[in-house]
Tab-separated table of N, CA and C in Angstrom:
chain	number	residue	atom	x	y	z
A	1	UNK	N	0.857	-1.170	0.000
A	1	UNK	CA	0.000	0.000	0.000
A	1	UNK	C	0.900	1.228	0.000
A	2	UNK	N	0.646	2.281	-0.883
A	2	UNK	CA	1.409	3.084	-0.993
A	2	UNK	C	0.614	4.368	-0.649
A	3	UNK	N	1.513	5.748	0.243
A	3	UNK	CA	0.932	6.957	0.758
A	3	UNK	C	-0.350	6.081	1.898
A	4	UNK	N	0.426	5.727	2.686
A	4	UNK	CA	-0.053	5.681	4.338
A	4	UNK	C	0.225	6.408	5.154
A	5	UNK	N	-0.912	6.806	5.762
A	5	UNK	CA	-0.869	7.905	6.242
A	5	UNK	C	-0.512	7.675	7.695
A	6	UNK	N	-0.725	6.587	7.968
A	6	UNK	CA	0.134	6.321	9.417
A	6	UNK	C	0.278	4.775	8.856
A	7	UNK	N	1.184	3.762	9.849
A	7	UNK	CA	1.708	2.779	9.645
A	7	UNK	C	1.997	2.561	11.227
A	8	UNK	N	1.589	1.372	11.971
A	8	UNK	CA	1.636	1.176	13.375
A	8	UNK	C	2.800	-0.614	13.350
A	9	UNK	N	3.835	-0.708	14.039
A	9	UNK	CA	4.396	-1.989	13.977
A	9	UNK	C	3.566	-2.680	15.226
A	10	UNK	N	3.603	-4.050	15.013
A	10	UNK	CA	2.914	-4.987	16.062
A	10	UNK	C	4.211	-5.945	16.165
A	11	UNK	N	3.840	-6.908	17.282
A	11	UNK	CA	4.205	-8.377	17.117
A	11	UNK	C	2.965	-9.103	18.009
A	12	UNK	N	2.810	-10.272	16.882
A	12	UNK	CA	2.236	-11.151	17.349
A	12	UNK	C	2.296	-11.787	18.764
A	13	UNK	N	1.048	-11.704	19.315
A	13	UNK	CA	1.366	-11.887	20.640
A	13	UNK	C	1.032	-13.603	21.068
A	14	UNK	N	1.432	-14.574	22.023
A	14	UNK	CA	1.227	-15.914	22.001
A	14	UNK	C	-0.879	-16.024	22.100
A	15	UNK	N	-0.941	-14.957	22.953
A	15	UNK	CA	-2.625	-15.278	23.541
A	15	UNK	C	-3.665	-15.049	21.987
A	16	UNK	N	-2.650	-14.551	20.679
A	16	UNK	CA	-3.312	-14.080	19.722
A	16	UNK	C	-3.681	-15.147	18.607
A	17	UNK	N	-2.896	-16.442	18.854
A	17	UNK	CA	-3.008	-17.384	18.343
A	17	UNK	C	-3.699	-18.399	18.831
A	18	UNK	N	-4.350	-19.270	17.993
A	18	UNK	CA	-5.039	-20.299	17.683
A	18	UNK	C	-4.715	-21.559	18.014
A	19	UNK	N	-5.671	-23.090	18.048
A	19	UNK	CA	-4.695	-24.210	18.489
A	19	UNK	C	-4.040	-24.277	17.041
A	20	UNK	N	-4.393	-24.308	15.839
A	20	UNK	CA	-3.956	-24.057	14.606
A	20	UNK	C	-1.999	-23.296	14.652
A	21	UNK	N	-2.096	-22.583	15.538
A	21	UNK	CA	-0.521	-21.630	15.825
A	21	UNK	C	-0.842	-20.752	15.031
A	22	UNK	N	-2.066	-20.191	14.260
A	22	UNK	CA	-2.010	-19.086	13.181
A	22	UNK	C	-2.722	-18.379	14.234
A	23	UNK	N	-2.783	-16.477	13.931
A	23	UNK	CA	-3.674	-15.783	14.582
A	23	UNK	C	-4.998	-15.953	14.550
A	24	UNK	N	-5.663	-15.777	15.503
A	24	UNK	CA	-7.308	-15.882	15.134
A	24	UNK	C	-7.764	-14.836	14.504
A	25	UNK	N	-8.751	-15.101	13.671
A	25	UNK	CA	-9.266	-14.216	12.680
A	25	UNK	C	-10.006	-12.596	13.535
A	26	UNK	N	-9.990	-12.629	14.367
A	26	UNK	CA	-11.001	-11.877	15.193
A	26	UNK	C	-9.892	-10.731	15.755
A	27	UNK	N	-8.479	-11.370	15.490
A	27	UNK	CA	-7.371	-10.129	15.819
A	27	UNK	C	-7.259	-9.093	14.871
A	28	UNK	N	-7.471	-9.830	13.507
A	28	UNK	CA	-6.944	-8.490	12.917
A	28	UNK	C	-7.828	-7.616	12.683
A	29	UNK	N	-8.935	-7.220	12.880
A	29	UNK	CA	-9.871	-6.406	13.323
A	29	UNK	C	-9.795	-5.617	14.946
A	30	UNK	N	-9.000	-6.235	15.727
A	30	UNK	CA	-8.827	-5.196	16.425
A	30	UNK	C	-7.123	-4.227	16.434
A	31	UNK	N	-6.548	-5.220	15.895
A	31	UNK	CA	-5.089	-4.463	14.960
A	31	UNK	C	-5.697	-3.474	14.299
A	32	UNK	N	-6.493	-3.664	13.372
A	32	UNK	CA	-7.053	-2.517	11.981
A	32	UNK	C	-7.472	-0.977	13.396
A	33	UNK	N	-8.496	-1.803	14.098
A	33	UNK	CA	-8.798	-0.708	14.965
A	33	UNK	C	-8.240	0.295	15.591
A	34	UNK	N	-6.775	-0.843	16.041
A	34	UNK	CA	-5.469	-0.081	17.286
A	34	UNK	C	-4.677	1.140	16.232
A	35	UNK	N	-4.612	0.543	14.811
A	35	UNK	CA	-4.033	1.166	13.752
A	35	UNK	C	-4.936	2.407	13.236
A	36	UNK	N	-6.154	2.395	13.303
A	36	UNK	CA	-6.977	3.350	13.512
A	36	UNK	C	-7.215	4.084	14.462
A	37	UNK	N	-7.040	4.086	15.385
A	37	UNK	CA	-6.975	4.881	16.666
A	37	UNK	C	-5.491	5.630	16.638
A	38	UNK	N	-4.701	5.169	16.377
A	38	UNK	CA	-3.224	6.133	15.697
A	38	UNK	C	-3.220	7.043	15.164
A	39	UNK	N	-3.962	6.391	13.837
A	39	UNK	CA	-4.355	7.670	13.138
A	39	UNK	C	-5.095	8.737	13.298
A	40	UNK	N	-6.020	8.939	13.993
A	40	UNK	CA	-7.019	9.649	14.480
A	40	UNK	C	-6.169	10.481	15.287
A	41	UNK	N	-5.686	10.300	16.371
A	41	UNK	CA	-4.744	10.338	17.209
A	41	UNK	C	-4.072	11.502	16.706
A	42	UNK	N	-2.770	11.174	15.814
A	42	UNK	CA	-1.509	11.947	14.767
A	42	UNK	C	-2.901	13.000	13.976
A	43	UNK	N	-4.003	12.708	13.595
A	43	UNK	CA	-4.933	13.706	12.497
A	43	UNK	C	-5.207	15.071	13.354
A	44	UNK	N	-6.260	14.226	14.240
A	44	UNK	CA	-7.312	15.227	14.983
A	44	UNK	C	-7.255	15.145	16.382
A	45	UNK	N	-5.366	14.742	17.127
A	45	UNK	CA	-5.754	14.831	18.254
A	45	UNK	C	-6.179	13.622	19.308
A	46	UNK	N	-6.858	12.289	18.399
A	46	UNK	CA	-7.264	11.585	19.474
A	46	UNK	C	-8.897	11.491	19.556
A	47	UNK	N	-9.461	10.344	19.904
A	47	UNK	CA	-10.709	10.483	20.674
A	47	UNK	C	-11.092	11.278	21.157
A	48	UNK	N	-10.789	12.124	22.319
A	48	UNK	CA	-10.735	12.692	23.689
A	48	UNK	C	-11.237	13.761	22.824
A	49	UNK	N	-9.935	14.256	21.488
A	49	UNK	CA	-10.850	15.676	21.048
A	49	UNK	C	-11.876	15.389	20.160
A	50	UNK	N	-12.106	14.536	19.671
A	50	UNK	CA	-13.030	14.173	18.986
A	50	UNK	C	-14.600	14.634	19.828
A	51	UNK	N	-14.502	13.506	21.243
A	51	UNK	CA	-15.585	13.556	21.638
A	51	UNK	C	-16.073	14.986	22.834
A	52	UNK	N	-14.612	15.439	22.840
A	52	UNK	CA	-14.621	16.742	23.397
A	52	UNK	C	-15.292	17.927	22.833
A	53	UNK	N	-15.231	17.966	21.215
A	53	UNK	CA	-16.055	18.643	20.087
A	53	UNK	C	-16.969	18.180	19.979
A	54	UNK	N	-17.491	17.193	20.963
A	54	UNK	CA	-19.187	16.652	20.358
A	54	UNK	C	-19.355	15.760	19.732
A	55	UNK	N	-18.360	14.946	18.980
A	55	UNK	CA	-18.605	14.092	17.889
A	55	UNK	C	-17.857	12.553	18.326
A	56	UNK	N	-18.321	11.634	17.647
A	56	UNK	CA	-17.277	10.387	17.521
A	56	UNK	C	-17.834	9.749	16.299
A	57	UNK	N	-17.113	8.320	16.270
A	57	UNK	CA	-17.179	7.840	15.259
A	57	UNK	C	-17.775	6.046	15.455
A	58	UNK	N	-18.723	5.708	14.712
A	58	UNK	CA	-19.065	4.052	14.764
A	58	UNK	C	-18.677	3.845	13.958
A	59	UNK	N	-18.704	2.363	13.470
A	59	UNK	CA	-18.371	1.779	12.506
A	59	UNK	C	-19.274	1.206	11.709
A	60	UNK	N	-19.581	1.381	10.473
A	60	UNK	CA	-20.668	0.924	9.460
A	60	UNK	C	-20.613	0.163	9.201
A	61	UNK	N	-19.322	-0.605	8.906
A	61	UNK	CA	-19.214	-1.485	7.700
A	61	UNK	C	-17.124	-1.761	7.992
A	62	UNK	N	-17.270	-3.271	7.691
A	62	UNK	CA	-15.916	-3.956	8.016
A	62	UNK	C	-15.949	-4.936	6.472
A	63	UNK	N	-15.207	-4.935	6.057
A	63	UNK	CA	-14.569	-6.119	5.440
A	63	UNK	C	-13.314	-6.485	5.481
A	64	UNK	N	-12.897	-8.202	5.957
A	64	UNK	CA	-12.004	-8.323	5.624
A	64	UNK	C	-11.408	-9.302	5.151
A	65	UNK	N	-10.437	-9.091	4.570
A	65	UNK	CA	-9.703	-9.850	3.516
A	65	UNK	C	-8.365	-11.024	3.702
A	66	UNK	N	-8.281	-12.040	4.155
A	66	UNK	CA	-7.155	-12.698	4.284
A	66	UNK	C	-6.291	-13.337	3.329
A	67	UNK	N	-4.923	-13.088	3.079
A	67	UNK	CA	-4.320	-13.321	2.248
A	67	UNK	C	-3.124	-14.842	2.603
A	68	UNK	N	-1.954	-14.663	3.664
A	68	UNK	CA	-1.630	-15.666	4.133
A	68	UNK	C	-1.925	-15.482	5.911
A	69	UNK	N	-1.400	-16.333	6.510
A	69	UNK	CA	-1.540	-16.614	8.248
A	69	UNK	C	-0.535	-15.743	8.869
A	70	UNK	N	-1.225	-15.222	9.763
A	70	UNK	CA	0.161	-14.449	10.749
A	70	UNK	C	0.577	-15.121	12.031
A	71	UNK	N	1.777	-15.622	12.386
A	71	UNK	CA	2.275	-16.547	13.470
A	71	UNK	C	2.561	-15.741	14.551
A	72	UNK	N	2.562	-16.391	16.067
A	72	UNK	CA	3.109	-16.241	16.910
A	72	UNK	C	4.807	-15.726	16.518
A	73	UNK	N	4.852	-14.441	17.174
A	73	UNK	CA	5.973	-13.570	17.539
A	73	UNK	C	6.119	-13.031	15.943
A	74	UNK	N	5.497	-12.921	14.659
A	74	UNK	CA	5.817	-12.355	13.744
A	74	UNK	C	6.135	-10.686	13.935
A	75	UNK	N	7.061	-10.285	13.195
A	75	UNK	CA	6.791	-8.535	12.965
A	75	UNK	C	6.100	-8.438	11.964
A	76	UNK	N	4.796	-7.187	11.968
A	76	UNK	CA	3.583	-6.737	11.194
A	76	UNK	C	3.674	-5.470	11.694
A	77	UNK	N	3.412	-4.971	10.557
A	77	UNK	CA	2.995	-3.360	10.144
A	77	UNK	C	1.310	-3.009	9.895
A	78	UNK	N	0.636	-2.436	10.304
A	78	UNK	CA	-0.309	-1.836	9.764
A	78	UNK	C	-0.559	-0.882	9.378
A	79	UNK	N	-0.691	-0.598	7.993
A	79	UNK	CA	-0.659	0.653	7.016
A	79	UNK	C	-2.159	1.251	6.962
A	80	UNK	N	-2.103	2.149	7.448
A	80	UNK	CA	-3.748	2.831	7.163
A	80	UNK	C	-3.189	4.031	5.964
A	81	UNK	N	-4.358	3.600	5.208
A	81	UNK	CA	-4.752	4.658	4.112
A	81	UNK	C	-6.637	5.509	4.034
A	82	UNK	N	-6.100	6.332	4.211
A	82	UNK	CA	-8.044	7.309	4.591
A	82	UNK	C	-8.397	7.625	2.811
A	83	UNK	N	-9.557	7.389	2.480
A	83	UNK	CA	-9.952	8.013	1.812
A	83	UNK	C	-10.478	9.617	1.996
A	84	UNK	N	-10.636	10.664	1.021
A	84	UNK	CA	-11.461	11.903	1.489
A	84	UNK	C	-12.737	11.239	2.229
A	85	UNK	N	-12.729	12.075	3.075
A	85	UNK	CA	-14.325	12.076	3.935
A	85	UNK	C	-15.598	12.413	3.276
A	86	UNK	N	-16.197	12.196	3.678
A	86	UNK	CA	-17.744	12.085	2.700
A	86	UNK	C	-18.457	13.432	3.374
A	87	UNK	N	-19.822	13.459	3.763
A	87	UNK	CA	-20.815	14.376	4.617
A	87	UNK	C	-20.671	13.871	5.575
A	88	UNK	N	-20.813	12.294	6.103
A	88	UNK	CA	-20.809	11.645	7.246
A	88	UNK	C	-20.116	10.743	7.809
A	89	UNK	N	-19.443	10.116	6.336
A	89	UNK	CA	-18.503	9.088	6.594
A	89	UNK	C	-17.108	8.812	6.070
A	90	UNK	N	-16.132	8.103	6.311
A	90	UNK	CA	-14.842	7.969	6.166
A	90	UNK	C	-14.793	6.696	5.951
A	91	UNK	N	-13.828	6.253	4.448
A	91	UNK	CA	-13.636	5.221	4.300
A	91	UNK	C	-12.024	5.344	4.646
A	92	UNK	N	-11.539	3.826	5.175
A	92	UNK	CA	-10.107	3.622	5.500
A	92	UNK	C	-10.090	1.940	4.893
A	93	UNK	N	-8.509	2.376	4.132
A	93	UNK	CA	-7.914	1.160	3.802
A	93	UNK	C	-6.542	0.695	4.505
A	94	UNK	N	-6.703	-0.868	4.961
A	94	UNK	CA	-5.711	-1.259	5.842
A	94	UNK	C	-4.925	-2.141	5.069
A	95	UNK	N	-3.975	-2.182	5.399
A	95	UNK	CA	-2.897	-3.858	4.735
A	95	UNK	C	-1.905	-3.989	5.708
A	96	UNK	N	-1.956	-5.312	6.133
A	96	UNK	CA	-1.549	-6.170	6.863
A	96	UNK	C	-0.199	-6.417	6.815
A	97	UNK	N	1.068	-6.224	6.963
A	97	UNK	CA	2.524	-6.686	6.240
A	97	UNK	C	3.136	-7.307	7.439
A	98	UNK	N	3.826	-8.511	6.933
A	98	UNK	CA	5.065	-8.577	7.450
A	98	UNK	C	6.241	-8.892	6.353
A	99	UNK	N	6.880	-7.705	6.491
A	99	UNK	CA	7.918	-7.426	5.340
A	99	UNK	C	7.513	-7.322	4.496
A	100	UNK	N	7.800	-7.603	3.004
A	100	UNK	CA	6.790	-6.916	2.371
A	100	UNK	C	5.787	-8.114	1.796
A	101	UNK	N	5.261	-8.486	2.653
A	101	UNK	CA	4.646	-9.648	2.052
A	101	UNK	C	3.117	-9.283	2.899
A	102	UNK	N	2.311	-9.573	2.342
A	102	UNK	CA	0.399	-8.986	2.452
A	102	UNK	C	-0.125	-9.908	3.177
A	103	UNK	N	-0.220	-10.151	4.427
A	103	UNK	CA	-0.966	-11.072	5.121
A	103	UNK	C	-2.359	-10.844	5.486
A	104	UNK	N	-2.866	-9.403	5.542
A	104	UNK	CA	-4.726	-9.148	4.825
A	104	UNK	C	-5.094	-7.642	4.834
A	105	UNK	N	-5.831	-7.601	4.121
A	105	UNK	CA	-6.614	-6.024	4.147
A	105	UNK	C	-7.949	-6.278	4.477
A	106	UNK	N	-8.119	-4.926	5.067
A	106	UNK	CA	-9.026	-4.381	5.395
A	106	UNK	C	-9.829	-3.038	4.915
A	107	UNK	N	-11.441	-3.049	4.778
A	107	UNK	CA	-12.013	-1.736	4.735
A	107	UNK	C	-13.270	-1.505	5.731
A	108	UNK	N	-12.575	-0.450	5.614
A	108	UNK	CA	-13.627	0.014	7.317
A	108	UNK	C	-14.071	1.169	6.973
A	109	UNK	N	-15.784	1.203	7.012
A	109	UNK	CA	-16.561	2.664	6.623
A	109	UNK	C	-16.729	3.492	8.085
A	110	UNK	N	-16.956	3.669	8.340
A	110	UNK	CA	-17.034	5.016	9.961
A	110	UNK	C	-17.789	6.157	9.770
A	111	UNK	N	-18.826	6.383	10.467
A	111	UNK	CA	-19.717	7.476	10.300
A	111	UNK	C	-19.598	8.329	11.906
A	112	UNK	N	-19.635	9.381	11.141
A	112	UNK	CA	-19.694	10.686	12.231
A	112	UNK	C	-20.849	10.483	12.893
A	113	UNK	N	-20.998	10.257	14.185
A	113	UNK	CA	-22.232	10.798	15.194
A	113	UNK	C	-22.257	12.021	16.131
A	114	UNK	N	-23.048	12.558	16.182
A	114	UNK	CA	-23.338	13.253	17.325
A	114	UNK	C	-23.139	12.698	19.292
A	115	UNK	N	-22.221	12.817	19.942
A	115	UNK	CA	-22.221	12.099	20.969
A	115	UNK	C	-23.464	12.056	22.059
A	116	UNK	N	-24.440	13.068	21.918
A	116	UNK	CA	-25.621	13.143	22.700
A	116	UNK	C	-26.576	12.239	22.244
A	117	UNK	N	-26.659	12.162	20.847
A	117	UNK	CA	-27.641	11.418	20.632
A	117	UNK	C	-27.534	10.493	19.575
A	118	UNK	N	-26.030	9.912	18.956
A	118	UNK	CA	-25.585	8.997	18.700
A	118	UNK	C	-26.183	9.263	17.053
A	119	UNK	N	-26.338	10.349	16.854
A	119	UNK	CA	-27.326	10.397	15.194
A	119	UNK	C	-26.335	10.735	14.494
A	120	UNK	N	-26.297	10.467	12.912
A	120	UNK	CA	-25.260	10.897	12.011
A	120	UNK	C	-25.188	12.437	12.296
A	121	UNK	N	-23.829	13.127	11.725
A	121	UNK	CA	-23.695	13.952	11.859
A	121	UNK	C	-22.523	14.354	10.688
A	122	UNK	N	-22.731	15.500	10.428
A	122	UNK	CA	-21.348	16.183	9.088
A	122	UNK	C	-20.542	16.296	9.956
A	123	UNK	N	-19.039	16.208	9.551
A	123	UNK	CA	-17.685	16.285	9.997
A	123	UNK	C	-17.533	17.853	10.111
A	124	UNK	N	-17.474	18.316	11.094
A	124	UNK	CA	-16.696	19.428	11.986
A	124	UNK	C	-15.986	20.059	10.715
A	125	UNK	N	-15.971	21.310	10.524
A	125	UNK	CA	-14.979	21.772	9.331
A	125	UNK	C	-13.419	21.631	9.499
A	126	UNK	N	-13.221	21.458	10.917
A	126	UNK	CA	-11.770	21.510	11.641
A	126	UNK	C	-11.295	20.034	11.347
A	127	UNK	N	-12.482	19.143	11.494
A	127	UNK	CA	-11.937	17.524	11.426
A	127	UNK	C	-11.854	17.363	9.887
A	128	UNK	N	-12.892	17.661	9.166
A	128	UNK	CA	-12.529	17.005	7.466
A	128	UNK	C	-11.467	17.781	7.085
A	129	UNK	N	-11.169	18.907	7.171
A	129	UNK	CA	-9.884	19.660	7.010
A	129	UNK	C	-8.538	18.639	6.821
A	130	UNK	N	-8.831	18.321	8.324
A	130	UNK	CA	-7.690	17.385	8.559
A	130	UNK	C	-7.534	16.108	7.492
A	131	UNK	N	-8.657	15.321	7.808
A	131	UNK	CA	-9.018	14.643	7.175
A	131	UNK	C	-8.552	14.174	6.033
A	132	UNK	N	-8.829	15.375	5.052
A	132	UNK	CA	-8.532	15.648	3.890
A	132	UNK	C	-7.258	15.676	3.407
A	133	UNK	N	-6.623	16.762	4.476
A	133	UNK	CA	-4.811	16.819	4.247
A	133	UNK	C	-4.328	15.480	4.275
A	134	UNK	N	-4.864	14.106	4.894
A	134	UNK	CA	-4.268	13.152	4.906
A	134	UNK	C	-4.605	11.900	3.703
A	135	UNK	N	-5.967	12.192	3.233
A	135	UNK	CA	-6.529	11.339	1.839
A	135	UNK	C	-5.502	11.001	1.143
């Protein structure tokens, strides 16, 4: 994946694996997440200002994609790539590496809510700003 806008290193942790010895499928969705929370983080600050301005973010929509197995104690990278922001929502593309080899991607849609009452909401002019600089 090329022009990532953040990139987070991991290692496989023993509790992350399977009796199989491969990771369980249910990790790399919260990798994609931890790698998403980085980014947010380095963009706009973090959660904290996010929900400090009133706003946060759910998640719409996950797909993901497995390519080969990730083992106990591997080094992995997670590359986030943002698309431009929409009125309400943000698409992000993930890929999975160890070295340069693709062990899975991910796409994750995310919609702006309102934190009072959890309803869609347009992106803050201050947040798509950001946003944007990073597409």
């Amino acid at each position: 994946m090329s022009s990532a806008t953040h990139v987070m290193p991991l290692r496989v942790r023993y509790v992350e694996c399977d009796m199989q010895g491969r990771v369980f499928n249910a990790h790399y969705l919260t990798w994609v997440d931890m790698a998403h929370s980085e980014a947010v983080r380095d963009i706009a600050g973090g959660y904290d200002a996010m929900t400090e301005a009133g706003i946060d973010v759910v998640v719409a929509a996950a797909e993901l994609s497995f390519r080969r197995p990730a083992l106990f104690d591997d080094e992995l990278v997670v590359e986030v790539r943002l698309a431009a922001p929409g009125n309400t929502s943000l698409r992000s593309e993930f890929a999975i590496l160890r070295a340069d080899e693709l062990i899975a991607e991910c796409v994750m849609t995310h919609v702006c809510v309102d934190t009072g009452t959890f309803g869609k909401s347009p992106w803050p002019a201050w947040l798509r700003d950001r946003l944007a600089e990073h597409a």
